[in-house]
PDB file of C-alpha atoms in Angstrom:
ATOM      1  CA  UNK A   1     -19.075   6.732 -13.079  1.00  0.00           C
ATOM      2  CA  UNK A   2     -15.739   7.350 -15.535  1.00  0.00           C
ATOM      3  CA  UNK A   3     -13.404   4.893 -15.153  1.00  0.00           C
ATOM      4  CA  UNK A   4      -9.595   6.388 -13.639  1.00  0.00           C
ATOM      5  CA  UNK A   5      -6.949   6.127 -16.732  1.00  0.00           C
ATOM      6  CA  UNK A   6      -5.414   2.577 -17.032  1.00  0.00           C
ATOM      7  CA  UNK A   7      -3.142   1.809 -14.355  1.00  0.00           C
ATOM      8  CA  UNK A   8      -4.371   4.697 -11.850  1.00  0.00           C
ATOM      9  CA  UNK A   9      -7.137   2.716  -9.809  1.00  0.00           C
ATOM     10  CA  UNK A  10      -7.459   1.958  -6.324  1.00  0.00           C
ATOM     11  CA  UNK A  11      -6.161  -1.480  -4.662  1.00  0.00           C
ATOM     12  CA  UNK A  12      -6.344  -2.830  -1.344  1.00  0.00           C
ATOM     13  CA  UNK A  13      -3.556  -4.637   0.294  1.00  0.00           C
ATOM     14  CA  UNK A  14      -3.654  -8.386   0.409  1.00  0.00           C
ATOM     15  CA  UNK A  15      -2.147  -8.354   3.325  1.00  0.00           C
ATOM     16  CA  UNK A  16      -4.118  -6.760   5.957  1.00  0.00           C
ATOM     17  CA  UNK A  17      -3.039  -7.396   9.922  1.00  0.00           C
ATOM     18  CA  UNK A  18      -4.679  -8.098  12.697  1.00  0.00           C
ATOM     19  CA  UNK A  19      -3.626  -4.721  15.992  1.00  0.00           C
ATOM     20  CA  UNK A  20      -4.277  -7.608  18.785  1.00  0.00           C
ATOM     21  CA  UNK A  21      -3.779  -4.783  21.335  1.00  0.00           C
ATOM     22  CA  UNK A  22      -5.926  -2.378  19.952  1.00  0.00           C
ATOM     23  CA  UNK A  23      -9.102  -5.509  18.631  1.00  0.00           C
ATOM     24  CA  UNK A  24      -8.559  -4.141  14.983  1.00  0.00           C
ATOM     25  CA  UNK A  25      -7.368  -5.066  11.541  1.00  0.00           C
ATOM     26  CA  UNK A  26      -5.579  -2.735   9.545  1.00  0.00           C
ATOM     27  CA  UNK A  27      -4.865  -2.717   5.649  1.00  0.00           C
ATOM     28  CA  UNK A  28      -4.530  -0.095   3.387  1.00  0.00           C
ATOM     29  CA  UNK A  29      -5.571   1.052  -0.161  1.00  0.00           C
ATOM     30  CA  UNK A  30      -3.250   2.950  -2.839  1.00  0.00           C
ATOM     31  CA  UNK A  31      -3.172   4.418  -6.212  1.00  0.00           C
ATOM     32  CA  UNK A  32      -0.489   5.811  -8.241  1.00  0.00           C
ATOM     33  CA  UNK A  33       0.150   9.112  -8.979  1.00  0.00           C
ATOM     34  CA  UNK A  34      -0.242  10.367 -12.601  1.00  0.00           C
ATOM     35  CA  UNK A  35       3.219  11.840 -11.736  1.00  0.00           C
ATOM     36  CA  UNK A  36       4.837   8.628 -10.820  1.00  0.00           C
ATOM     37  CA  UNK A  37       6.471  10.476  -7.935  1.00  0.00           C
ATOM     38  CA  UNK A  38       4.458   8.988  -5.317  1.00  0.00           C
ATOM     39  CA  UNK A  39       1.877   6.870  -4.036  1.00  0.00           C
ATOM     40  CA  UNK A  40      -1.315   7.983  -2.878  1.00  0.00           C
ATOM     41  CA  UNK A  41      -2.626   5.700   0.538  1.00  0.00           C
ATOM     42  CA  UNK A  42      -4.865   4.974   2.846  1.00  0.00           C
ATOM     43  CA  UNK A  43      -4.494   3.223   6.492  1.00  0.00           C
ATOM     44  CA  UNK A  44      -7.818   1.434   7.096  1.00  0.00           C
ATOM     45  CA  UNK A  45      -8.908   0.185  10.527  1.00  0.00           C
ATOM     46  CA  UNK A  46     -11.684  -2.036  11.341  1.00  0.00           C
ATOM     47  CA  UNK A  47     -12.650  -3.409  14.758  1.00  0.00           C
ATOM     48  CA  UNK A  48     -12.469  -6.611  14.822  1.00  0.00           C
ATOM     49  CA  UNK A  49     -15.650  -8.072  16.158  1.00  0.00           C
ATOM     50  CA  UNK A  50     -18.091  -5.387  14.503  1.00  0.00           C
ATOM     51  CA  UNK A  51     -15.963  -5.104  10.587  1.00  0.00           C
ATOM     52  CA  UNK A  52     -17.023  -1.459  11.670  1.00  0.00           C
ATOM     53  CA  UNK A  53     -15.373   1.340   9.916  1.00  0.00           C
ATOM     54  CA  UNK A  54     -13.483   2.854  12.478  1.00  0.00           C
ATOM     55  CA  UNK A  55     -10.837   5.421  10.874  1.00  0.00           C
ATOM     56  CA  UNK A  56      -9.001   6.003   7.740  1.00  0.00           C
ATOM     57  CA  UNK A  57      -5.520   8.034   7.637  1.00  0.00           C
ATOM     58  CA  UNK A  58      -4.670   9.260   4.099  1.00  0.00           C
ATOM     59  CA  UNK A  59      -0.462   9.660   3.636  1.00  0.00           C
ATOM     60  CA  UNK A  60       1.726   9.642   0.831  1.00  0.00           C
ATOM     61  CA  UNK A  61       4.279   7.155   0.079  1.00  0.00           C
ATOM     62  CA  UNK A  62       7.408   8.084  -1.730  1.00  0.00           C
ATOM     63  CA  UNK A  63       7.943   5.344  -4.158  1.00  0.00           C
ATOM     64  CA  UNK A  64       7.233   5.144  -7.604  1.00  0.00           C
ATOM     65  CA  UNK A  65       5.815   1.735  -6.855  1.00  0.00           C
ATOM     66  CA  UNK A  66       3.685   0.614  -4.297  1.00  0.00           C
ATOM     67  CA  UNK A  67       5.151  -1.900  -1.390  1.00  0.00           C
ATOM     68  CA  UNK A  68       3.866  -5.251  -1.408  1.00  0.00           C
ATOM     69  CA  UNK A  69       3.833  -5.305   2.376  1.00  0.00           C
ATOM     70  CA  UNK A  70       3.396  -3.244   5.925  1.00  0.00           C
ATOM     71  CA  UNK A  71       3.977  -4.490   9.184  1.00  0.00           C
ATOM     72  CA  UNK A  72       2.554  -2.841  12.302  1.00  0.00           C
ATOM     73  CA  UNK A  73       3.471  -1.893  15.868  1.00  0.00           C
ATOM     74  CA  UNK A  74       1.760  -0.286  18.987  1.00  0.00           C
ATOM     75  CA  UNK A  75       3.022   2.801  17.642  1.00  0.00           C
ATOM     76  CA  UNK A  76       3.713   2.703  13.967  1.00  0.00           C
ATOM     77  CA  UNK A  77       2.666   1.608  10.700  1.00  0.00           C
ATOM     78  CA  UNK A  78       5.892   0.314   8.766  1.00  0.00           C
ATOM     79  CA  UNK A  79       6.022   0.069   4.827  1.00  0.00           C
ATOM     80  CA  UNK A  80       8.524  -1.805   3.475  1.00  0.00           C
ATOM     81  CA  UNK A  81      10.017  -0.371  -0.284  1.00  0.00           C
ATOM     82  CA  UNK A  82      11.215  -2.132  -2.840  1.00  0.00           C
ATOM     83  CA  UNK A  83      13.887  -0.872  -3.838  1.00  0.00           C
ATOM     84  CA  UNK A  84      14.776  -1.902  -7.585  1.00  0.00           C
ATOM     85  CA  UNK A  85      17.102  -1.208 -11.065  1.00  0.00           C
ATOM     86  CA  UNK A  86      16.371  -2.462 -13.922  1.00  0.00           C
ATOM     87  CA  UNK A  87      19.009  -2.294 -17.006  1.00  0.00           C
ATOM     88  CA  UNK A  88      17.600  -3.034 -20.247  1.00  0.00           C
ATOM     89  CA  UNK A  89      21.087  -2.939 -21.970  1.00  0.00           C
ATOM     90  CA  UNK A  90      21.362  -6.635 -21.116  1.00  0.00           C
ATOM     91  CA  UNK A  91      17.888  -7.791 -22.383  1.00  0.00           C
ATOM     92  CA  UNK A  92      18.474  -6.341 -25.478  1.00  0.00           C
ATOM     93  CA  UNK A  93      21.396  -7.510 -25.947  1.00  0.00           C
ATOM     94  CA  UNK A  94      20.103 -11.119 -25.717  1.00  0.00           C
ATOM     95  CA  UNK A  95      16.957 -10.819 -28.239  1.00  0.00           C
ATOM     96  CA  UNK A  96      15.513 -13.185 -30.687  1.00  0.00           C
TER      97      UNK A  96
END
């Protein structure tokens, strides 16, 4: 199998949570987009007792980077972005 371009494989949260009400854990997997105008996903759920497989929800995230978290609740998965700016004017302007 050919190996995705650096920097456009697959991870897997490492922060997966446990739906009490529902007897499943939930994480996700992601990859950026070539494009950099996105992020590709997808919502695992497991049950709990089994580790059984029990669906997968693709979506798209808008954010050129990928959260580093995602809460849950009975009725919604919630992705927190992180928001960012970065100004290189000031590291440059202190370099060795």
């Amino acid at each position: 199998m050919a190996r995705p371009p650096a920097g456009l494989g697959h991870a897997f949260t490492a922060h997966p949570r446990p739906d009490v009400a529902r007897g499943r854990m939930v994480g996700w997997s992601w990859a950026s987009k070539a494009s950099m105008d996105g992020i590709a996903a997808e919502i695992w759920e497991w049950d709990q007792q089994s580790g059984e497989a029990l669906h997968r929800t693709p979506v798209e995230l808008k954010a050129a980077i990928a959260p580093h978290d995602f809460a849950l609740t009975d009725d919604w998965y919630i992705f927190a972005h992180n928001a960012m700016a970065v100004s290189y004017t000031h590291l440059r302007a202190h370099e060795t």
